[in-house]
Coordinates of C-alpha atoms and ligand atoms in Angstrom, one line a residue:
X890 CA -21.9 26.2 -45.8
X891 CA -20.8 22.6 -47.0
X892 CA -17.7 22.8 -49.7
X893 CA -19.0 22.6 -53.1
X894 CA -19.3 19.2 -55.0
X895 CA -15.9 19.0 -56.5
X896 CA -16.0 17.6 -60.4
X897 CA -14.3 14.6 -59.7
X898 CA -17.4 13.8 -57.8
X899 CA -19.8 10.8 -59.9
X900 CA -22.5 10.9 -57.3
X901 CA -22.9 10.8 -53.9
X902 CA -24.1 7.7 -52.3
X903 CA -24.9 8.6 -48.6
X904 CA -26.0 12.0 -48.2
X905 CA -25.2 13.4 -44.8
X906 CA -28.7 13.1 -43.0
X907 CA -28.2 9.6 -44.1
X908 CA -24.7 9.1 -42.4
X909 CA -25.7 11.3 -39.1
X910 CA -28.9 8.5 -38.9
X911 CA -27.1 5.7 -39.1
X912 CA -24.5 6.6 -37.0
X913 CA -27.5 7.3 -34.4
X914 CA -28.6 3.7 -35.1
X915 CA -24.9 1.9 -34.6
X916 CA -24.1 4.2 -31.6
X917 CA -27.7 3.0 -30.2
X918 CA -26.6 -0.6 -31.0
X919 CA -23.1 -0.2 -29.1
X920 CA -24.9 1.6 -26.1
X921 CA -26.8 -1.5 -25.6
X922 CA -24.2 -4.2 -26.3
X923 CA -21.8 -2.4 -23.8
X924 CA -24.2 -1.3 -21.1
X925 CA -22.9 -0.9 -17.2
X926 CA -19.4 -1.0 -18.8
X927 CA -16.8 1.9 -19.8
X928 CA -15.7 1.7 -23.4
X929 CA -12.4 2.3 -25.0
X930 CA -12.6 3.8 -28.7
X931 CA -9.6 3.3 -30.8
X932 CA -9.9 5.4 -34.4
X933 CA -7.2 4.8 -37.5
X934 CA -6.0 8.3 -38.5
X935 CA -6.5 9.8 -40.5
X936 CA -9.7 8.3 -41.9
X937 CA -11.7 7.5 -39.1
X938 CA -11.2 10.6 -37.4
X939 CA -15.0 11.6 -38.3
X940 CA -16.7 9.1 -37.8
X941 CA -15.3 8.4 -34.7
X942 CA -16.3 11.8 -33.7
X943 CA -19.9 11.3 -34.3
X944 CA -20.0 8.5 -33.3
X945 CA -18.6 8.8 -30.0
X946 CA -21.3 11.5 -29.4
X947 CA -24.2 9.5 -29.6
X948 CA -22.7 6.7 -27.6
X949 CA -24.4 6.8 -24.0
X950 CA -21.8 4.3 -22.3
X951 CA -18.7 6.5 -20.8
X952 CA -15.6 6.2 -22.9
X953 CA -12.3 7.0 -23.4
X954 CA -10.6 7.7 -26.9
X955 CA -7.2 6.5 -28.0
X956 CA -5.3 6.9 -31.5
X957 CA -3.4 5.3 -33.7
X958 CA -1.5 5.9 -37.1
X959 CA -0.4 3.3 -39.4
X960 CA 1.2 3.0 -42.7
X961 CA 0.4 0.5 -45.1
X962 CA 2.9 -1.1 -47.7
X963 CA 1.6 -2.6 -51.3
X964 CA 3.2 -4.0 -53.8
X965 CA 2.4 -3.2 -57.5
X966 CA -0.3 -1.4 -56.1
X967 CA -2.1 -4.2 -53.9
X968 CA -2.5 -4.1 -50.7
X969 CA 0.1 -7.1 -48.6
X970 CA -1.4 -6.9 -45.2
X971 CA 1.9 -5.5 -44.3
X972 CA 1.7 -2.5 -41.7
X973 CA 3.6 -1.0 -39.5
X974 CA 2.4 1.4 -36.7
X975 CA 3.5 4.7 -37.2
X976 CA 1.5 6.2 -34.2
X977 CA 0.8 4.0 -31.1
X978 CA -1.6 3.9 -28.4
X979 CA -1.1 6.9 -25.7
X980 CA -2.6 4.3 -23.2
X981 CA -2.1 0.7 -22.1
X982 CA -5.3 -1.9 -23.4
X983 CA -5.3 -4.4 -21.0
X984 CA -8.2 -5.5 -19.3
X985 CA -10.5 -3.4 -21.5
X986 CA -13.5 -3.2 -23.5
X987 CA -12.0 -1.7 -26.7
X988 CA -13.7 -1.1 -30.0
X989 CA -11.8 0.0 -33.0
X990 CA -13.2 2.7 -34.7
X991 CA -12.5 1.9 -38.5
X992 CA -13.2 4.0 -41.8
X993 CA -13.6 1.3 -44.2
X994 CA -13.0 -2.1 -44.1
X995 CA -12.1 -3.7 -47.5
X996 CA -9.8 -6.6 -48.1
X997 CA -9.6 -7.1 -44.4
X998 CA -5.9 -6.9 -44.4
X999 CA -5.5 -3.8 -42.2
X1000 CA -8.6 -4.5 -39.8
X1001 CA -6.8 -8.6 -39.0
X1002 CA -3.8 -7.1 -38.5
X1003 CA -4.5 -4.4 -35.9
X1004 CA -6.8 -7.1 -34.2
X1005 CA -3.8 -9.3 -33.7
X1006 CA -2.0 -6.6 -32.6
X1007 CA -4.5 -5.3 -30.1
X1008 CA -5.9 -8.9 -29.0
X1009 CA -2.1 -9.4 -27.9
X1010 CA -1.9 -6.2 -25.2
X1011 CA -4.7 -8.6 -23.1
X1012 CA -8.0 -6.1 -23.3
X1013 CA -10.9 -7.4 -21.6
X1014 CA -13.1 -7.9 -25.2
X1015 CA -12.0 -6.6 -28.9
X1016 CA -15.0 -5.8 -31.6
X1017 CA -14.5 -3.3 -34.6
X1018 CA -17.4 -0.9 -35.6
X1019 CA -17.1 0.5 -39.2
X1020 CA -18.2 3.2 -41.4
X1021 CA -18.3 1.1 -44.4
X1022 CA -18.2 -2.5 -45.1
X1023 CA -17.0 -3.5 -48.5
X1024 CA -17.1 -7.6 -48.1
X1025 CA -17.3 -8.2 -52.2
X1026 CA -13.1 -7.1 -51.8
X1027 CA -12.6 -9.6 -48.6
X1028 CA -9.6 -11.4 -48.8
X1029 CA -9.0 -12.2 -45.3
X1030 CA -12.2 -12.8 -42.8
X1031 CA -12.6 -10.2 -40.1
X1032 CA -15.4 -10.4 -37.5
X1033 CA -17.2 -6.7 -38.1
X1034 CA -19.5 -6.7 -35.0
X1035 CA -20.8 -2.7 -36.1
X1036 CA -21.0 -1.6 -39.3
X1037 CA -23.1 1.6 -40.7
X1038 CA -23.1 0.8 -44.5
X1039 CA -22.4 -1.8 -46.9
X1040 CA -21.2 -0.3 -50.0
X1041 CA -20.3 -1.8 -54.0
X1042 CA -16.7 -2.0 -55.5
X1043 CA -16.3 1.6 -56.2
X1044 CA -13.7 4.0 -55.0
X1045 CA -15.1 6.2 -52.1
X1046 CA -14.7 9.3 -50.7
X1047 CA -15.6 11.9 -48.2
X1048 CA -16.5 11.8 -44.2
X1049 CA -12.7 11.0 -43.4
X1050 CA -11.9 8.9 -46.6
X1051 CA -9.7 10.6 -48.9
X1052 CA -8.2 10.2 -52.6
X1053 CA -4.3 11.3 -52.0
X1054 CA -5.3 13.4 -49.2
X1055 CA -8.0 15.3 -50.4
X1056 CA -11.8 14.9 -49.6
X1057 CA -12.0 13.9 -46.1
X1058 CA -13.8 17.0 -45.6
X1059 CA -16.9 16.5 -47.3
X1060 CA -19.5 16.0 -45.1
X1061 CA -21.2 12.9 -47.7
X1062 CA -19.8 10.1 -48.9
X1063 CA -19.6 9.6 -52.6
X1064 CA -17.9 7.8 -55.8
X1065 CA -15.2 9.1 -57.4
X1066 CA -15.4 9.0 -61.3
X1067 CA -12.7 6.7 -62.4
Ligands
IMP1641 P1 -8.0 -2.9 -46.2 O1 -6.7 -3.3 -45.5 O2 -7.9 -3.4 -47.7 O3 -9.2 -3.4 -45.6 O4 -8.0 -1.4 -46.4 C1 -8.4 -0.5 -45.5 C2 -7.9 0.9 -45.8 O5 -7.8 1.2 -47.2 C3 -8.8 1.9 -45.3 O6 -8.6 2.2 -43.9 C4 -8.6 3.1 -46.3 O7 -7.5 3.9 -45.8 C5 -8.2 2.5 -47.6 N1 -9.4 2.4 -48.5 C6 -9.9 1.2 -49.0 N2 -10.9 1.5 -49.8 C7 -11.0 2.9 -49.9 C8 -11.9 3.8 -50.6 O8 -12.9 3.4 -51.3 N3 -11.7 5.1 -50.4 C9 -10.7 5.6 -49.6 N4 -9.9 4.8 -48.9 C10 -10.0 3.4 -49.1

């Protein structure tokens, strides 16, 4: 039985047969772009840890999975672009095909600066595929090659993306009120 729609819950704006289809789509999408080669899937944790899951079932190139943890700092709440890795890699890059595996992207800080980070341990191609896009908060460009939902300038949460920790468990994603 899914967990009950906790009250802090506005609405839900992708239902779970929605997410699970579009995931088929993008996962279709990276088979294609990546066929006859071996893929490396790198998730964020904690958020992605779902989406990379589902993902990485539907994906019909082989692949190996990798993980890393970072921690973000912000000043007066806002987000710097300043991160430090707090979890690396288990395995070596170079010379392969990786795709990040990302939650959400939204200002673009995080995304540019584990791009830089990865470009630098030589892989053979870098691309990021994301759960949710949220260009109108863009404050640094990021090429987003795979993306399964474009979504407004609201505060989300559930499939992996939490509010102080809670919520990654709900199997849709939805607004929180404010
Ligand atoms: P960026 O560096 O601003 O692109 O932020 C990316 C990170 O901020 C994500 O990996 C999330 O951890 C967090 N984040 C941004 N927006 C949301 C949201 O609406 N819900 C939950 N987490 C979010």
């Amino acid at each position: 039985m899914s967990p009950a729609q906790p009250p802090e819950i506005e609405r839900i704006l992708f239902t779970e047969g929605e997410i699970a289809q579009r995931i088929a789509a993008v996962a279709a999408e990276v088979s294609e772009r990546y066929r006859g080669r071996q893929l490396k899937l790198i998730a964020v944790l904690k958020g992605s840890v779902f989406f990379l899951a589902a993902l990485a079932q539907r994906i019909e190139v082989p692949l190996k999975i990798d993980f890393l943890a970072i921690s973000s700092f912000a000043s007066s709440g806002k987000p710097t672009g300043v991160v430090r890795i707090a979890k690396d890699l288990d395995e070596p890059i170079e010379g392969e095909d990786v795709l990040l595996v990302e939650d959400i992207v939204d200002t673009g800080l995080t995304a540019r600066y584990l791009l830089q980070t990865l470009a630098g341990r030589g892989p053979n191609s870098l691309a990021i595929c994301t759960l949710l896009d949220r260009t109108c908060r863009r404050l640094v460009q990021v090429p987003v090659e795979f993306r399964c939902f474009e979504i407004p300038d609201r505060f989300v949460v559930g499939f992996g993306l939490d509010y102080r920790q809670l919520y990654r468990n709900l199997p849709y994603i939805a607004v929180m009120r404010p």
